[in-house]
CSV table of C-alpha atoms in Angstrom, one decimal:
chain,number,residue,atom,x,y,z
A,263,MET,CA,0.6,18.7,44.3
A,264,ARG,CA,-0.2,22.3,43.4
A,265,LYS,CA,3.4,22.7,42.1
A,266,LEU,CA,2.9,19.7,39.8
A,267,TYR,CA,-0.3,21.1,38.4
A,268,GLY,CA,1.4,24.4,37.9
A,269,LEU,CA,4.2,22.7,36.0
A,270,ALA,CA,1.8,20.8,33.9
A,271,ILE,CA,0.0,24.0,32.9
A,272,LEU,CA,3.3,25.7,32.1
A,273,LEU,CA,4.4,22.8,29.9
A,274,LEU,CA,1.0,22.3,28.1
A,275,PRO,CA,1.7,24.9,25.4
A,276,GLN,CA,5.1,23.3,24.6
A,277,LEU,CA,3.5,19.9,24.5
A,278,LEU,CA,0.7,21.1,22.2
A,279,HIS,CA,3.3,22.8,20.0
A,280,ALA,CA,5.2,19.6,19.7
A,281,GLN,CA,2.1,17.5,18.7
A,282,PHE,CA,2.0,16.9,15.0
A,283,ASP,CA,-0.7,15.4,12.7
A,284,SER,CA,1.9,13.5,10.8
A,285,LEU,CA,5.6,12.5,10.9
A,286,PRO,CA,7.9,11.7,8.0
A,287,ASN,CA,7.9,8.0,7.2
A,288,PHE,CA,5.0,7.0,9.3
A,289,ARG,CA,1.5,5.9,8.3
A,290,TYR,CA,-1.5,8.0,9.1
A,291,ASN,CA,-4.0,6.5,11.6
A,292,ASP,CA,-7.0,7.8,9.6
A,293,LYS,CA,-8.5,7.5,6.1
A,294,ARG,CA,-5.2,8.7,4.5
A,295,GLY,CA,-3.5,5.5,5.7
A,296,ILE,CA,-5.7,3.2,3.6
A,297,ASN,CA,-3.7,1.2,1.0
A,298,VAL,CA,-0.4,2.3,2.6
A,299,PHE,CA,1.9,-0.6,2.9
A,300,GLU,CA,5.5,-0.2,3.9
A,301,THR,CA,5.9,3.3,5.3
A,302,PRO,CA,6.7,6.0,2.7
A,303,LYS,CA,10.4,6.7,2.3
A,304,GLN,CA,11.1,10.4,2.6
A,305,TRP,CA,14.6,11.8,3.0
A,306,VAL,CA,14.8,14.0,6.0
A,307,ASP,CA,17.5,16.8,5.6
A,308,THR,CA,16.4,19.2,8.3
A,309,ALA,CA,17.4,19.3,11.9
A,310,ASP,CA,13.9,19.2,13.2
A,311,PRO,CA,13.5,19.0,17.0
A,312,PHE,CA,11.8,16.2,18.9
A,313,LYS,CA,8.2,15.7,17.7
A,314,ILE,CA,5.4,13.5,19.0
A,315,ARG,CA,2.1,12.3,17.5
A,316,LEU,CA,-0.6,10.9,19.7
A,317,GLY,CA,-3.1,8.7,17.9
A,318,ALA,CA,-5.9,6.2,18.7
A,319,GLY,CA,-8.2,3.7,17.1
A,320,PHE,CA,-11.6,3.1,18.5
A,321,THR,CA,-14.3,0.6,17.3
A,322,GLN,CA,-17.8,0.0,18.7
A,323,GLN,CA,-19.8,-2.7,16.8
A,324,PHE,CA,-23.3,-4.2,16.7
A,325,GLN,CA,-23.5,-7.9,15.8
A,326,ALA,CA,-26.6,-9.7,14.4
A,327,LEU,CA,-25.2,-13.1,13.5
A,328,SER,CA,-26.7,-16.6,13.7
A,329,HIS,CA,-25.0,-20.0,13.4
A,330,SER,CA,-25.9,-23.7,13.1
A,331,ASN,CA,-24.4,-27.1,12.6
A,332,THR,CA,-25.5,-30.7,12.0
A,333,THR,CA,-25.0,-33.2,14.7
A,334,ASN,CA,-26.4,-36.8,15.2
A,335,ASP,CA,-28.2,-37.8,18.3
A,336,ASN,CA,-25.1,-39.2,20.0
A,337,ASP,CA,-23.1,-35.9,19.6
A,338,LYS,CA,-25.9,-33.4,20.1
A,339,ALA,CA,-25.1,-32.5,23.6
A,340,GLU,CA,-21.3,-32.4,23.1
A,341,ASN,CA,-21.4,-30.4,19.9
A,342,SER,CA,-24.1,-27.9,20.7
A,343,LEU,CA,-23.1,-24.4,19.7
A,344,TYR,CA,-22.8,-21.3,22.0
A,345,ALA,CA,-26.1,-19.4,22.2
A,346,ILE,CA,-25.8,-16.0,20.6
A,347,SER,CA,-28.3,-13.2,19.9
A,348,PRO,CA,-28.1,-9.7,18.4
A,349,GLY,CA,-26.4,-7.1,20.5
A,350,PHE,CA,-23.5,-4.7,21.0
A,351,THR,CA,-20.0,-6.0,21.7
A,352,THR,CA,-17.5,-4.4,24.1
A,353,ALA,CA,-15.7,-1.5,22.5
A,354,MET,CA,-12.0,-1.9,21.6
A,355,ALA,CA,-9.4,0.8,21.6
A,356,ASN,CA,-5.7,1.2,20.7
A,357,LEU,CA,-3.4,4.0,21.9
A,358,ILE,CA,-0.7,4.9,19.3
A,359,ILE,CA,2.3,7.0,20.1
A,360,ASP,CA,4.7,8.0,17.3
A,361,ALA,CA,7.8,10.1,18.1
A,362,GLN,CA,10.6,11.6,16.1
A,363,LEU,CA,13.6,11.2,18.4
A,364,THR,CA,16.0,12.9,16.1
A,365,PRO,CA,15.8,13.5,12.3
A,366,GLY,CA,15.5,10.2,10.6
A,367,ILE,CA,14.9,8.1,13.7
A,368,ARG,CA,11.4,7.3,14.8
A,369,PHE,CA,9.8,5.3,17.6
A,370,ASN,CA,6.4,3.7,17.7
A,371,LEU,CA,4.6,2.5,20.8
A,372,THR,CA,1.2,1.0,20.4
A,373,THR,CA,-0.9,-0.4,23.3
A,374,TYR,CA,-4.1,-2.3,23.2
A,375,LEU,CA,-6.2,-0.5,25.8
A,376,SER,CA,-9.1,-3.0,25.6
A,377,THR,CA,-9.7,-5.9,23.2
A,378,ARG,CA,-11.8,-9.0,23.1
A,379,TYR,CA,-8.8,-11.3,24.0
A,380,HIS,CA,-7.4,-9.0,26.7
A,381,ASN,CA,-9.7,-6.6,28.4
A,382,GLU,CA,-6.8,-5.0,30.3
A,383,ALA,CA,-4.2,-2.7,28.7
A,384,ARG,CA,-1.5,-4.7,27.0
A,385,LEU,CA,1.5,-3.7,24.8
A,386,LYS,CA,1.1,-4.4,21.1
A,387,GLU,CA,4.5,-3.2,19.8
A,388,GLY,CA,7.4,-0.9,20.4
A,389,TYR,CA,10.0,-0.4,17.7
A,390,LEU,CA,12.6,2.0,16.3
A,391,GLN,CA,12.5,2.9,12.6
A,392,ILE,CA,15.8,4.4,11.2
A,393,ASP,CA,15.6,6.2,7.9
A,394,LYS,CA,18.8,8.2,8.4
A,395,LEU,CA,21.8,7.1,10.4
A,396,PRO,CA,23.3,9.6,12.8
A,397,PHE,CA,26.8,9.2,11.3
A,398,LYS,CA,28.7,11.8,9.3
A,399,GLY,CA,29.7,10.9,5.8
A,400,ASN,CA,28.2,11.1,2.3
A,401,CYS,CA,28.3,7.4,1.9
A,402,TRP,CA,25.9,6.9,4.8
A,403,ASN,CA,23.5,9.4,3.4
A,404,LYS,CA,23.5,7.8,-0.1
A,405,LEU,CA,22.9,4.4,1.5
A,406,MET,CA,20.0,5.5,3.7
A,407,LYS,CA,18.2,7.3,0.9
A,408,VAL,CA,17.1,3.9,-0.3
A,409,MET,CA,17.3,1.9,3.0
A,410,THR,CA,15.2,1.7,6.1
A,411,ILE,CA,15.9,-0.3,9.3
A,412,LYS,CA,13.3,-1.4,11.8
A,413,ALA,CA,14.0,-3.2,15.1
A,414,GLY,CA,12.1,-4.0,18.2
A,415,TYR,CA,9.0,-5.9,19.2
A,416,MET,CA,6.7,-5.3,16.2
A,417,GLU,CA,4.2,-6.4,13.7
A,418,ILE,CA,6.4,-8.4,11.2
A,419,ASN,CA,6.1,-7.6,7.5
A,420,TYR,CA,5.0,-11.0,6.1
A,421,GLY,CA,2.6,-10.5,3.2
A,422,ASP,CA,0.5,-7.4,2.3
A,423,ALA,CA,-2.8,-8.5,3.8
A,424,HIS,CA,-1.7,-7.5,7.4
A,425,PHE,CA,-1.6,-3.8,6.3
A,426,ARG,CA,-5.4,-4.0,5.5
A,427,ARG,CA,-6.6,-5.9,8.5
A,428,SER,CA,-8.5,-4.8,11.6
A,429,ASP,CA,-6.3,-4.7,14.7
A,430,GLY,CA,-8.1,-4.3,18.0
A,431,GLY,CA,-9.7,-0.8,17.9
A,432,GLN,CA,-7.8,0.2,14.8
A,433,THR,CA,-10.2,-0.9,12.0
A,434,ILE,CA,-10.3,2.1,9.8
A,435,TYR,CA,-8.0,0.5,7.1
A,436,ASN,CA,-10.4,-2.5,6.7
A,437,ALA,CA,-13.4,-2.1,4.4
A,438,PHE,CA,-14.9,-5.2,6.2
A,439,ALA,CA,-15.6,-6.1,9.8
A,440,GLU,CA,-13.2,-9.0,10.1
A,441,ASN,CA,-9.9,-10.3,8.7
A,442,TYR,CA,-9.1,-13.4,6.7
A,443,ILE,CA,-10.0,-16.9,7.8
A,444,LEU,CA,-6.3,-17.8,7.8
A,445,ASP,CA,-5.0,-14.7,9.6
A,446,ALA,CA,-1.3,-14.4,9.1
A,447,PHE,CA,-0.5,-11.7,11.7
A,448,THR,CA,1.9,-11.7,14.6
A,449,THR,CA,4.1,-9.4,16.6
A,450,GLU,CA,7.6,-10.7,17.2
A,451,ILE,CA,11.0,-9.5,18.4
A,452,ALA,CA,12.5,-8.7,15.1
A,453,THR,CA,14.8,-6.7,12.8
A,454,GLU,CA,13.9,-5.8,9.3
A,455,VAL,CA,16.1,-4.1,6.6
A,456,TYR,CA,14.4,-2.5,3.6
A,457,ALA,CA,15.6,-1.2,0.2
A,458,SER,CA,13.4,0.7,-2.2
A,459,LYS,CA,13.9,2.7,-5.4
A,460,ASN,CA,11.8,3.7,-8.3
A,461,GLY,CA,8.9,1.6,-7.2
A,462,PHE,CA,10.8,-1.6,-6.6
A,463,PHE,CA,11.3,-2.8,-3.0
A,464,ALA,CA,12.8,-5.6,-1.0
A,465,MET,CA,13.0,-6.6,2.6
A,466,GLY,CA,14.8,-9.2,4.7
A,467,GLY,CA,13.9,-9.9,8.3
A,468,ILE,CA,14.8,-12.2,11.3
A,469,SER,CA,12.7,-12.7,14.4
A,470,ASN,CA,12.3,-15.0,17.4
A,471,GLY,CA,9.3,-16.6,15.8
A,472,MET,CA,6.9,-16.1,18.7
A,473,ASN,CA,4.6,-13.3,19.8
A,474,LYS,CA,6.4,-13.1,23.2
A,475,GLY,CA,9.8,-13.5,24.8
A,476,ASN,CA,10.8,-17.1,25.7
A,477,VAL,CA,13.8,-18.5,27.5
A,478,ASP,CA,12.3,-21.9,28.2
A,479,SER,CA,14.1,-25.0,26.9
A,480,LEU,CA,12.3,-27.1,24.2
A,481,VAL,CA,11.1,-30.5,25.3
A,482,ALA,CA,11.8,-33.5,23.0
A,483,THR,CA,8.9,-35.7,21.9
A,484,PRO,CA,8.9,-39.2,20.5
A,485,GLN,CA,8.1,-37.6,17.1
A,486,ASP,CA,10.6,-34.7,17.3
A,487,GLY,CA,13.8,-34.8,19.2
A,488,ASN,CA,15.1,-31.4,18.0
A,489,ILE,CA,15.3,-29.1,21.1
A,490,HIS,CA,17.1,-26.3,19.3
A,491,LYS,CA,15.1,-23.0,19.0
A,492,SER,CA,15.6,-21.5,15.5
A,493,PRO,CA,14.9,-17.9,14.5
A,494,ALA,CA,12.3,-17.2,11.9
A,495,LEU,CA,13.7,-15.9,8.6
A,496,TYR,CA,11.5,-14.0,6.1
A,497,VAL,CA,11.9,-12.0,2.9
A,498,LYS,CA,9.6,-9.9,0.8
A,499,GLY,CA,9.9,-8.2,-2.6
A,500,GLY,CA,7.8,-6.5,-5.2
A,501,ILE,CA,6.9,-3.5,-7.3
A,502,ASP,CA,4.5,-0.7,-6.7
A,503,LYS,CA,3.8,1.7,-9.5
A,504,SER,CA,1.2,4.4,-10.0
A,505,VAL,CA,0.1,7.1,-12.5
A,506,GLU,CA,-1.0,10.0,-10.4
A,507,ASP,CA,-4.4,9.1,-8.9
A,508,LEU,CA,-5.7,7.3,-12.0
A,509,PHE,CA,-4.0,4.0,-11.8
A,510,ARG,CA,-1.9,1.9,-9.4
A,511,MET,CA,-0.5,-1.6,-9.5
A,512,ARG,CA,1.4,-3.4,-6.7
A,513,VAL,CA,2.6,-7.0,-6.8
A,514,SER,CA,4.5,-8.6,-3.9
A,515,GLY,CA,5.6,-11.9,-2.7
A,516,SER,CA,6.6,-12.9,0.8
A,517,PHE,CA,8.2,-16.1,2.3
A,518,TYR,CA,8.5,-17.1,6.0
A,519,HIS,CA,10.5,-20.0,7.4
A,520,ASN,CA,10.9,-21.3,11.0
A,521,GLY,CA,12.4,-24.7,11.2
A,522,SER,CA,12.2,-25.3,15.0
A,523,SER,CA,10.2,-23.1,17.3
A,524,GLY,CA,9.0,-23.3,20.9
A,525,GLY,CA,5.5,-22.1,19.7
A,526,ASN,CA,5.5,-20.3,16.4
A,527,SER,CA,2.8,-17.7,16.2
A,528,LEU,CA,2.5,-16.7,12.5
A,529,TYR,CA,-1.2,-17.9,12.4
A,530,ASN,CA,-2.1,-17.4,16.0
A,531,GLY,CA,-0.2,-14.3,17.1
A,532,ASP,CA,-3.2,-11.9,17.2
A,533,ARG,CA,-3.7,-10.7,20.8
A,534,ALA,CA,-6.8,-8.6,20.0
A,535,GLY,CA,-9.3,-11.3,18.8
A,536,SER,CA,-11.9,-11.8,16.0
A,537,ASN,CA,-14.7,-9.3,15.4
A,538,TYR,CA,-17.1,-12.1,14.9
A,539,TYR,CA,-18.2,-12.9,18.5
A,540,MET,CA,-18.7,-16.6,19.4
A,541,VAL,CA,-19.8,-17.8,16.0
A,542,MET,CA,-19.2,-21.6,15.6
A,543,GLU,CA,-18.0,-22.0,19.1
A,544,LYS,CA,-19.0,-24.9,21.3
A,545,ALA,CA,-21.2,-24.4,24.3
A,546,GLY,CA,-19.9,-25.6,27.6
A,547,PRO,CA,-18.2,-24.6,30.9
A,548,GLY,CA,-15.2,-22.3,30.6
A,549,VAL,CA,-16.3,-20.8,27.2
A,550,THR,CA,-15.9,-17.0,27.3
A,551,TYR,CA,-15.3,-14.2,24.8
A,552,ALA,CA,-11.6,-14.2,25.8
A,553,THR,CA,-10.9,-17.9,25.9
A,554,ASN,CA,-12.6,-18.3,22.5
A,555,ALA,CA,-11.3,-15.1,21.0
A,556,PHE,CA,-10.8,-16.2,17.4
A,557,SER,CA,-14.3,-17.1,16.2
A,558,GLY,CA,-14.7,-17.6,12.5
A,559,ARG,CA,-10.9,-18.1,11.9
A,560,LEU,CA,-8.9,-21.2,11.3
A,561,ASP,CA,-5.5,-21.9,13.1
A,562,PRO,CA,-3.6,-24.7,11.1
A,563,GLY,CA,-1.5,-25.5,14.2
A,564,PHE,CA,1.9,-25.0,12.7
A,565,THR,CA,3.6,-24.3,16.0
A,566,LYS,CA,6.9,-26.2,15.7
A,567,LYS,CA,7.7,-25.8,12.0
A,568,VAL,CA,6.3,-23.6,9.3
A,569,ASP,CA,7.1,-22.6,5.7
A,570,ALA,CA,4.7,-20.0,4.3
A,571,LEU,CA,4.4,-18.2,1.0
A,572,GLN,CA,2.0,-15.3,0.4
A,573,LEU,CA,1.5,-13.6,-3.0
A,574,ASN,CA,-0.5,-10.3,-3.2
A,575,ALA,CA,-1.7,-8.1,-6.0
A,576,LEU,CA,-3.4,-4.7,-5.8
A,577,VAL,CA,-4.9,-2.9,-8.8
A,578,LYS,CA,-6.6,0.5,-8.6
A,579,VAL,CA,-8.3,2.3,-11.5
A,580,ILE,CA,-9.7,5.6,-10.3
A,581,GLY,CA,-12.2,4.5,-7.6
A,582,PHE,CA,-12.1,0.7,-8.4
A,583,GLU,CA,-9.9,-1.4,-6.3
A,584,ILE,CA,-9.1,-5.2,-6.4
A,585,PHE,CA,-6.8,-6.8,-3.8
A,586,ALA,CA,-6.0,-10.5,-4.2
A,587,THR,CA,-4.2,-12.9,-1.9
A,588,TYR,CA,-2.9,-16.5,-2.5
A,589,GLU,CA,-1.2,-18.2,0.4
A,590,ILE,CA,0.2,-21.7,0.9
A,591,ALA,CA,1.8,-22.9,4.1
A,592,ARG,CA,3.2,-26.2,5.3
A,593,GLY,CA,4.1,-27.1,8.9
A,594,ARG,CA,3.4,-29.2,11.9
A,595,THR,CA,3.5,-29.5,15.7
A,596,ALA,CA,6.2,-31.0,17.9
A,597,THR,CA,4.0,-34.2,18.2
A,598,GLU,CA,3.8,-34.9,14.5
A,599,GLU,CA,6.3,-36.4,12.1
A,600,ASN,CA,4.9,-35.3,8.8
A,601,THR,CA,4.0,-31.8,7.7
A,602,ARG,CA,0.5,-30.7,6.7
A,603,GLU,CA,-0.6,-28.1,4.2
A,604,ALA,CA,-3.0,-25.1,4.3
A,605,LYS,CA,-4.0,-23.0,1.3
A,606,GLN,CA,-5.9,-19.7,1.1
A,607,LEU,CA,-7.4,-17.6,-1.6
A,608,ALA,CA,-9.0,-14.2,-1.0
A,609,VAL,CA,-10.2,-11.5,-3.3
A,610,ASP,CA,-11.6,-8.0,-2.3
A,611,TRP,CA,-13.5,-5.8,-4.7
A,612,ILE,CA,-14.0,-2.3,-3.5
A,613,TYR,CA,-15.4,0.8,-5.2
A,614,ARG,CA,-14.8,4.2,-3.6
A,615,PHE,CA,-16.8,7.2,-4.7
A,616,GLY,CA,-17.9,10.6,-3.7
A,617,THR,CA,-16.1,14.0,-3.8
A,618,ASN,CA,-13.1,12.6,-1.8
A,619,GLY,CA,-13.9,8.8,-1.9
A,620,GLU,CA,-15.9,9.1,1.3
A,621,PHE,CA,-18.3,6.3,0.2
A,622,PHE,CA,-17.5,2.8,-0.6
A,623,ILE,CA,-19.1,-0.5,-1.4
A,624,GLY,CA,-17.2,-3.8,-1.4
A,625,SER,CA,-17.3,-7.6,-1.5
A,626,ARG,CA,-14.9,-10.3,-0.4
A,627,TYR,CA,-14.5,-14.0,-1.2
A,628,ASN,CA,-12.3,-16.0,1.1
A,629,SER,CA,-11.6,-19.7,0.9
A,630,VAL,CA,-9.3,-21.9,2.9
A,631,LYS,CA,-8.5,-25.6,2.5
A,632,ALA,CA,-6.4,-27.2,5.1
A,633,GLN,CA,-5.2,-30.5,6.5
A,634,LEU,CA,-5.7,-30.4,10.3
A,635,ALA,CA,-4.0,-32.7,12.8
A,636,GLY,CA,-6.0,-35.8,13.4
A,637,PHE,CA,-8.5,-35.2,10.6
A,638,PRO,CA,-8.9,-37.9,8.0
A,639,GLU,CA,-9.3,-35.5,5.1
A,640,GLU,CA,-8.8,-31.9,4.0
A,641,VAL,CA,-11.4,-29.4,5.4
A,642,GLU,CA,-12.7,-26.4,3.7
A,643,ILE,CA,-14.1,-23.0,4.8
A,644,ASN,CA,-15.7,-20.5,2.5
A,645,ARG,CA,-16.7,-16.9,3.3
A,646,ALA,CA,-18.6,-14.4,1.2
A,647,VAL,CA,-19.1,-10.7,2.3
A,648,MET,CA,-20.8,-7.6,1.1
A,649,SER,CA,-20.0,-4.3,2.7
A,650,ALA,CA,-20.7,-0.6,2.5
A,651,GLY,CA,-19.3,2.4,4.4
A,652,TYR,CA,-19.2,6.2,4.8
A,653,PHE,CA,-16.5,8.4,6.0
A,654,PHE,CA,-18.1,11.4,7.8
A,655,THR,CA,-14.6,12.9,8.1
A,656,LYS,CA,-11.2,11.4,7.5
A,657,ASN,CA,-11.3,10.2,11.1
A,658,ILE,CA,-14.9,8.9,11.5
A,659,LEU,CA,-16.2,5.8,9.6
A,660,LEU,CA,-19.5,4.0,9.7
A,661,LYS,CA,-19.5,0.6,7.9
A,662,ALA,CA,-21.8,-2.4,7.6
A,663,GLU,CA,-21.6,-5.8,6.1
A,664,TYR,CA,-23.5,-9.0,5.5
A,665,VAL,CA,-21.4,-12.2,5.9
A,666,ASP,CA,-22.0,-15.9,5.0
A,667,GLN,CA,-19.5,-18.5,6.1
A,668,ARG,CA,-19.8,-22.3,5.5
A,669,TYR,CA,-17.7,-25.2,6.8
A,670,LEU,CA,-17.2,-28.2,4.6
A,671,HIS,CA,-15.8,-31.7,4.9
A,672,PHE,CA,-15.4,-31.7,8.7
A,673,PRO,CA,-15.9,-35.1,10.4
A,674,GLU,CA,-19.4,-35.9,11.6
A,675,HIS,CA,-18.3,-36.0,15.2
A,676,ASP,CA,-16.8,-32.5,15.0
A,677,TYR,CA,-18.9,-29.5,16.1
A,678,ARG,CA,-18.2,-27.7,12.8
A,679,TYR,CA,-19.8,-30.5,10.8
A,680,GLU,CA,-22.0,-28.8,8.1
A,681,GLY,CA,-21.6,-25.6,10.1
A,682,GLN,CA,-22.4,-22.2,8.9
A,683,PHE,CA,-23.0,-18.6,10.2
A,684,HIS,CA,-24.5,-15.6,8.6
A,685,GLY,CA,-25.9,-12.1,9.3
A,686,CYS,CA,-25.1,-8.5,9.6
A,687,MET,CA,-22.3,-6.4,11.3
A,688,ILE,CA,-22.2,-2.7,11.9
A,689,GLN,CA,-19.1,-0.8,13.1
A,690,ALA,CA,-18.5,2.8,14.2
A,691,VAL,CA,-14.9,3.6,13.9
A,692,VAL,CA,-12.6,6.6,15.0
A,693,GLY,CA,-9.0,6.8,14.0
A,694,PHE,CA,-6.6,9.7,14.4
């Protein structure tokens, strides 16, 4: 044991020397990573040795939300809501390891150390990113100056909204406490190929369509006899142009298709959970923070088949920033014959000010209309948020928000009938 301690002490200087704040073609885990989408494309011409960057995201929050619904006397006991009161929630943390294995080839390994959905450590993703192929020849170099290849178990690149969301303990990119009502985020076994030049970019990807591995056979149903598992195919393209730090405009479109899945996870692939704890959740046995981990969101239930389109636009003028999302998706489960539709609109307004943009104020409007399985008419959920925050350093953020969310057109017998929640959230965040 003493020999091991001695070896660790001897290796410590080398390990510290190999620890870097940043690596080429990777996103910063702190304030500098805000409004970064696809990783920057930097050509690596030097024979740098192995490098490693250890990072983390940590979030501790205080919640002061209240909720209510309207029930008739017959449904009052069945549709009563979970009792909540102001208090701290369990801290969430991510461990992020980025490594340069050889010039132009990077590896990312991210682990959820503790989240609402899984209190124990659980892998988020592990993938290779190739910006330079280890082959000799000028043709390969020319090709890879505009191309990037990613492969592994990873957060798929559908839409731009997932780059701005909270993800377990890593919430420093998000000016608000929570993500969209319709949260298109999942980690899947995938391969993506990128091409970018002069501000224009395009991407094509293929994945297994699930947030886990799966070798089970599909089971035919009376409504759907297709037992073939199809891969998910998705594409993305757009333009991102800027004039120094004065003006930036980015417009993108993404499309995702999975024709036959054993459990598609595009809208339920998050394994961290919502930051709004237990709002609009039913009371009853077996109700816990983990089993009801997605409070305040809506899952349309497109588990067998889904086609989704997301359009995004970012406009920045000095400190003013507008980010807009329009999304439409159609899909169904294996026990349905006809597809249903879900639509989402979201707009963020943010103003960053101070010497280095360390202060910000913002607001968000988010609206979802969806046809849910077994519901006679389309339901609607609307959310309005006001937020403010301050970066003490590029790694430390304190932010607060007031949120008001309302549920419309749910059936009278549903626990969300005329439901609403509102109140304040405070988050202390560290990212490095």
